[in-house]
Short mmCIF file of C-alpha atoms in Angstrom, two decimals:
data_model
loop_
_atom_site.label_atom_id
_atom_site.label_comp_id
_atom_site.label_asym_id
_atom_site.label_seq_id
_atom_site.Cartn_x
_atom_site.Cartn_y
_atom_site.Cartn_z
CA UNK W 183 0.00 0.00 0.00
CA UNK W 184 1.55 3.36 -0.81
CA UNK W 185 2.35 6.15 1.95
CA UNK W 186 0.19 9.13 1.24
CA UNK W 187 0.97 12.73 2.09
CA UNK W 188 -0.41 15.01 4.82
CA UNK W 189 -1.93 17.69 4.16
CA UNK W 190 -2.66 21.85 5.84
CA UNK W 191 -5.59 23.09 4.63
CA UNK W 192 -7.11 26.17 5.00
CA UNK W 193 -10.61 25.34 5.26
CA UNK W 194 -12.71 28.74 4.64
CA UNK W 195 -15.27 30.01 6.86
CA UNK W 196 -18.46 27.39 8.16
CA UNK W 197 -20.62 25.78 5.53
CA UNK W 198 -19.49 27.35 2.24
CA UNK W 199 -19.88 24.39 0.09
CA UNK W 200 -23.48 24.23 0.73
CA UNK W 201 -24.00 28.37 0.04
CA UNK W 202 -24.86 29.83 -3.49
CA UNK W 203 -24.60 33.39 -5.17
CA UNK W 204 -22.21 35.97 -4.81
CA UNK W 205 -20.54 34.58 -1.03
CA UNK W 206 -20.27 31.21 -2.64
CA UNK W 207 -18.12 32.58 -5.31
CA UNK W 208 -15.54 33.76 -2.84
CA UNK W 209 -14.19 29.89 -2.64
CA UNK W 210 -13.90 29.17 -6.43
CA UNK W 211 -10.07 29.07 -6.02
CA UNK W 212 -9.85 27.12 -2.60
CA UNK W 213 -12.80 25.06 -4.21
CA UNK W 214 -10.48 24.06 -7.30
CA UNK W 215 -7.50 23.32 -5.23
CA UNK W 216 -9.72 20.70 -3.36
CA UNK W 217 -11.31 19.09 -6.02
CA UNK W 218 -7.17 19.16 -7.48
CA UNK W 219 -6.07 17.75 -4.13
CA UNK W 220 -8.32 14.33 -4.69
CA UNK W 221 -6.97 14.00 -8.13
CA UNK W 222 -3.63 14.02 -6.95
CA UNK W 223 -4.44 11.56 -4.27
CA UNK W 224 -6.26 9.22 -7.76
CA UNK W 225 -7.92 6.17 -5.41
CA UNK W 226 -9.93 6.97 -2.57
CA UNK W 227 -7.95 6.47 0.55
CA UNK W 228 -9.17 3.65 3.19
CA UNK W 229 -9.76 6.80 5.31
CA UNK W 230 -9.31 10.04 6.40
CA UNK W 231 -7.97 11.30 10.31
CA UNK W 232 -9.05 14.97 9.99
CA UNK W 233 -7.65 17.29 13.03
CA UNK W 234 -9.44 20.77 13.05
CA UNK W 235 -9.36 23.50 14.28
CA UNK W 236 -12.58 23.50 16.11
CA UNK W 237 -12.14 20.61 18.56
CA UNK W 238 -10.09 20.60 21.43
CA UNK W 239 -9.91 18.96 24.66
CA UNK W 240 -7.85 18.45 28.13
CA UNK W 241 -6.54 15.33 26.61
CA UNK W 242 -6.61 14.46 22.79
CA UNK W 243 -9.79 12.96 21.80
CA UNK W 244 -10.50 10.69 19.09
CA UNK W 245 -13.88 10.22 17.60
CA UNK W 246 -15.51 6.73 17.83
CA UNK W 247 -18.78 6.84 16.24
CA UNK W 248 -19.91 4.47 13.31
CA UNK W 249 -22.51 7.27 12.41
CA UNK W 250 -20.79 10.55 13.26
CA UNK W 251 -23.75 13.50 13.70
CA UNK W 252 -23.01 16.50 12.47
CA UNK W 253 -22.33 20.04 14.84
CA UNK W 254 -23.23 22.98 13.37
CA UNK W 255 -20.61 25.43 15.14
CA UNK W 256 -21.54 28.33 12.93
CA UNK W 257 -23.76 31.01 13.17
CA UNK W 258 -24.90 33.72 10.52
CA UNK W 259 -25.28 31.62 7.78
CA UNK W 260 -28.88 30.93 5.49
CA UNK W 261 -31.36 28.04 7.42
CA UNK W 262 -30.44 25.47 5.23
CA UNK W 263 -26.96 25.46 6.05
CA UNK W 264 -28.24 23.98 10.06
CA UNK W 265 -30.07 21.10 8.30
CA UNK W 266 -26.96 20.18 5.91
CA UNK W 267 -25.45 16.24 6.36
CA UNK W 268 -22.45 14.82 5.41
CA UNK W 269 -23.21 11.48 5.92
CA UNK W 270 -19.37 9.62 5.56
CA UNK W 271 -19.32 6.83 7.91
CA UNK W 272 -16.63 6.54 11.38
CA UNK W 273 -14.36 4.13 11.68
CA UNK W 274 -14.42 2.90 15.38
CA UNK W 275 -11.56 0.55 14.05
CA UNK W 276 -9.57 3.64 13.22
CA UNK W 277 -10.12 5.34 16.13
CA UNK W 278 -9.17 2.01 18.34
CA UNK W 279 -5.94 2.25 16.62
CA UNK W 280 -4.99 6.01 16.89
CA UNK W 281 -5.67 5.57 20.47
CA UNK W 282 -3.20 2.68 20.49
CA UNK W 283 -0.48 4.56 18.74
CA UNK W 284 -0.63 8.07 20.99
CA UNK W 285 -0.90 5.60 24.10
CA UNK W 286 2.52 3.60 23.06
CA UNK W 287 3.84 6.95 22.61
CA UNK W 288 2.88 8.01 25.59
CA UNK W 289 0.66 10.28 24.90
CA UNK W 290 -2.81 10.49 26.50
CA UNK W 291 -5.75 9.46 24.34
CA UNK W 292 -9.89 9.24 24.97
CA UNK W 293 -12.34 8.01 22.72
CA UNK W 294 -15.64 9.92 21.94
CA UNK W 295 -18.85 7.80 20.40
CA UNK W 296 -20.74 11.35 20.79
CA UNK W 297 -18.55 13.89 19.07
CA UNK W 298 -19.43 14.78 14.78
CA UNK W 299 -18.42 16.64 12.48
CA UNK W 300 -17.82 20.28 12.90
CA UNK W 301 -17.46 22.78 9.87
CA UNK W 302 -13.77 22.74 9.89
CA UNK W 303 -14.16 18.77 8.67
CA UNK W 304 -17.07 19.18 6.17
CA UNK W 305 -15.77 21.98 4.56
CA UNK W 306 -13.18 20.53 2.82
CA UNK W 307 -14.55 16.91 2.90
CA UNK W 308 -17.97 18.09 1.16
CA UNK W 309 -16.02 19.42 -1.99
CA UNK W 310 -13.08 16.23 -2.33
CA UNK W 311 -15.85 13.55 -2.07
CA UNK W 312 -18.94 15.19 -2.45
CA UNK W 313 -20.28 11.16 -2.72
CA UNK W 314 -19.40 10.96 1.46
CA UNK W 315 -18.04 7.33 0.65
CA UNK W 316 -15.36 7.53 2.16
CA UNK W 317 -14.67 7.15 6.24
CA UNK W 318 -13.71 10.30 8.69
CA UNK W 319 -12.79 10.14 11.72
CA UNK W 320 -11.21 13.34 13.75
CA UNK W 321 -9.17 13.78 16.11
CA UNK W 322 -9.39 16.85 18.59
CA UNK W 323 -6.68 19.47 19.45
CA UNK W 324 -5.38 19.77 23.06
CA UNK W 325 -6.21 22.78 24.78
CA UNK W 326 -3.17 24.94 25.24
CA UNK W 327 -2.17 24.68 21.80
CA UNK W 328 1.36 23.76 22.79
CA UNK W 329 3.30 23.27 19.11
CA UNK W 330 5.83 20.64 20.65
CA UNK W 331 3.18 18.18 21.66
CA UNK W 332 1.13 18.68 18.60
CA UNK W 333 4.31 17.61 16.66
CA UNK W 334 4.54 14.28 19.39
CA UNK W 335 0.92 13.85 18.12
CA UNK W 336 1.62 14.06 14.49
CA UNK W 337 4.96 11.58 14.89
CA UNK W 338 2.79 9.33 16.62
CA UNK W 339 0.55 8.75 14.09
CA UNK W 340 2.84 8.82 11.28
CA UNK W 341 2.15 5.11 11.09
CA UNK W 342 -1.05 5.05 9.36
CA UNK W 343 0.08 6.96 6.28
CA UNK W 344 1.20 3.64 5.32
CA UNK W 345 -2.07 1.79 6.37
CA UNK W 346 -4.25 3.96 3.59
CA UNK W 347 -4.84 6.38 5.78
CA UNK W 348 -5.02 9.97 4.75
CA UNK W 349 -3.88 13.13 7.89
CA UNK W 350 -5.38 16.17 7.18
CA UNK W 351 -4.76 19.34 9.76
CA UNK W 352 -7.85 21.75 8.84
CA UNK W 353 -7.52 25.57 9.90
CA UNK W 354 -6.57 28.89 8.34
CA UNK W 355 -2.82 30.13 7.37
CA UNK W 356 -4.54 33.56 8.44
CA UNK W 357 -7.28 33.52 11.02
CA UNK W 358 -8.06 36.72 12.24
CA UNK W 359 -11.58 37.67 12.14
CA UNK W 360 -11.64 41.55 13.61
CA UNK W 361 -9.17 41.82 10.94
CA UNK W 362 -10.57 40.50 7.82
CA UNK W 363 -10.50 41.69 4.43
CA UNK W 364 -8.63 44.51 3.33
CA UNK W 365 -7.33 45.58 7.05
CA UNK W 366 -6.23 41.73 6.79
CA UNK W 367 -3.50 42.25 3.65
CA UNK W 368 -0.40 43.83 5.29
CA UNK W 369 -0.36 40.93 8.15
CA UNK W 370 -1.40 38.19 6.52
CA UNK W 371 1.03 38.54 3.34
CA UNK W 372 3.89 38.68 6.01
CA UNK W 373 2.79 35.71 7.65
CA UNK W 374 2.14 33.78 4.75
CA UNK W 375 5.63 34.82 3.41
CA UNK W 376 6.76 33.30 6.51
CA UNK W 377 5.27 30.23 6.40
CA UNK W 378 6.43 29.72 2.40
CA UNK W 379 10.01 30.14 3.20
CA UNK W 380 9.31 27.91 6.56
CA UNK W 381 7.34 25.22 5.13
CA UNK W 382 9.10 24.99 1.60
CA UNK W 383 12.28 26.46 1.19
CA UNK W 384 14.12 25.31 4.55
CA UNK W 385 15.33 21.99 5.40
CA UNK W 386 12.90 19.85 7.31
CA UNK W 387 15.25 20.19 10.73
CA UNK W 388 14.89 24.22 10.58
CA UNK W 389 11.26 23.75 9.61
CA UNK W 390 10.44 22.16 12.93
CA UNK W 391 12.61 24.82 15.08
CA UNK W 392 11.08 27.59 12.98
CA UNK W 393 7.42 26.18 13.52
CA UNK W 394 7.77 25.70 17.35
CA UNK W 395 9.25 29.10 17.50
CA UNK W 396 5.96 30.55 15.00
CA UNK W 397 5.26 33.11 17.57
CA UNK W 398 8.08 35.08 16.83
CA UNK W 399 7.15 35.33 12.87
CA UNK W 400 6.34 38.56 11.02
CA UNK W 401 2.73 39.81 12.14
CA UNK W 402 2.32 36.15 14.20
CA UNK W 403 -0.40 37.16 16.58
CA UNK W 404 -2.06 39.00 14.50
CA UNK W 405 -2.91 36.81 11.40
CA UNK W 406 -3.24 33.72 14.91
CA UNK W 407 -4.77 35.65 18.01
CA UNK W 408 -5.45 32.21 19.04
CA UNK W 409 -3.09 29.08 17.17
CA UNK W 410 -6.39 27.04 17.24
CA UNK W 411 -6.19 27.10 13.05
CA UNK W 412 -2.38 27.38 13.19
CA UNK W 413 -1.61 24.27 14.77
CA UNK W 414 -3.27 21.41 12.92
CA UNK W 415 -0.29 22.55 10.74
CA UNK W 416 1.98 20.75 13.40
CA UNK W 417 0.07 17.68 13.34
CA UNK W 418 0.63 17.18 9.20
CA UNK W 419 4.28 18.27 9.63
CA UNK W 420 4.91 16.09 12.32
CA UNK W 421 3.53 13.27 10.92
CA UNK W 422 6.19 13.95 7.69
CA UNK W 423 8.40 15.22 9.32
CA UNK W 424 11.57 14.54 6.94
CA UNK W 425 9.82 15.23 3.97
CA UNK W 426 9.48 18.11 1.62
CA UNK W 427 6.36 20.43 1.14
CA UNK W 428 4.72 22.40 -1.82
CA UNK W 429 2.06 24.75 -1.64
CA UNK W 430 -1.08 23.60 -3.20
CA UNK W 431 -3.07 26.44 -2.90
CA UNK W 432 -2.12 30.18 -2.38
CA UNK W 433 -4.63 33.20 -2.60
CA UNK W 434 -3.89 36.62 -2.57
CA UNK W 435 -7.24 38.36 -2.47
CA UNK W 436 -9.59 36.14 -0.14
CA UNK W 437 -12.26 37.81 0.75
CA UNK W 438 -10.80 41.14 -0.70
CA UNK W 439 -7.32 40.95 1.21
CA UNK W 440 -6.41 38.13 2.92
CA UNK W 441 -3.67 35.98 1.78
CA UNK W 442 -4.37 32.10 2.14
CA UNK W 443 -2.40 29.13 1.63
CA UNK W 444 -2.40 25.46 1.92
CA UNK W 445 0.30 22.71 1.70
CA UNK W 446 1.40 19.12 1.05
CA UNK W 447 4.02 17.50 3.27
CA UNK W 448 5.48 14.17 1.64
CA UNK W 449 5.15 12.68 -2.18
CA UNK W 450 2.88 10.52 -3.52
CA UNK W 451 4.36 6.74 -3.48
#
């Protein structure tokens, strides 16, 4: 079976792929680079581990549902958009066995049969397979948001790459939201400038220290106030630690200034 690549994806804002009109056309690009991501991929994998940025716990938290419900952690948005399912199945097997990797690795791990899927999951799940046939599971954050132990969590579960298994970390590269739009294009092109020459262009040892040390970037709290859509990004790196990344999708004018990008960590095998 061949090892797949993580992923970082910024995952836009609540239910997009279920809006129309003028708002829905704001995702066209981060829509295409989707729908691009699960050609590159070709077969369906045997499943997906999806960390995002909205769940997080005291201790990381895996979901163990067959039939995962669906939490609508949005607000604003058109009626339709509360009533929306994406109806993939769980994987209870999956989530037995990232619990048995983070505990041999010493990290603590709970299983949830209750949890669903939030926003940051169906986004970009809704547009790869639309068809929902293939198995999700997620995996929650742990509150504090600590990098180093976010990278433990993405070395642990390194091992399922090779098991079909595809890790996605889904948040923002920019997730400021009293600075959106146009007040958002000075800070987020520095970040994002950042996180090119971080992710891409430096060896995968300077990567790490530059990623634990992502406080101390260009305009770093403001384009993450709170890392909650920042560090899903350690999970995928962690979890490919040694291998190189590219930039799969990388917007300039999101929403009317923001500057948006999302990355691959390891080659297709």
């Amino acid at each position: 079976m061949k090892r797949l690549p993580t992923y970082f994806l910024s995952h836009g804002g609540g239910p997009w792929p279920y809006l129309t009109g003028a708002l829905r056309e704001h995702y066209r690009p981060l829509e295409a680079s989707l729908k691009a991501l699960a050609r590159e991929l070709g077969s369906k994998p045997r499943a997906v581990l999806m960390v995002s940025g909205h769940w997080e716990a005291s201790a990381f938290t895996v979901m163990a549902s067959p039939h995962p419900s669906m939490v609508y952690d949005y607000a604003g948005f058109p009626e339709h958009t509360y009533h929306v399912e994406y109806s993939a199945p769980g994987s209870p097997e999956l989530a037995a066995r990232v619990k048995h990797l983070l505990e041999a690795a010493g990290i603590e791990a709970r299983l949830d049969a209750n949890r669903g899927f939030d926003h940051g999951c169906i986004a970009p799940m809704a547009v790869m397979y639309p068809e929902a046939d293939v198995p999700v599971i997620q995996l929650s954050l742990q509150i504090g948001y600590d990098p180093q132990t976010h990278f433990a969590l993405g070395r642990a579960l390194a091992p399922v790459r090779d098991e079909g298994v595809l890790i996605i970390g889904s948040g923002l590269s920019y997730h400021n939201l009293r600075e959106f739009g146009a007040q958002a294009k000075v800070a987020s092109e520095a970040f994002d400038a950042w996180l090119q020459q971080t992710l891409v262009h430096s060896p995968p040892d300077a990567r790490t220290q530059r990623l634990l040390q992502w406080a101390q970037a260009p305009s770093a709290r403001r384009a993450h106030p709170q890392a909650d859509h920042l560090i899903p990004l350690m999970v995928a790196v962690g979890a490919a630690e040694d291998e190189a990344a590219a930039c799969i999708y990388h917007e300039q004018d999101f929403f009317g200034g923001v500057t948006a990008s999302s990355f691959r960590f390891g080659q297709m095998r």
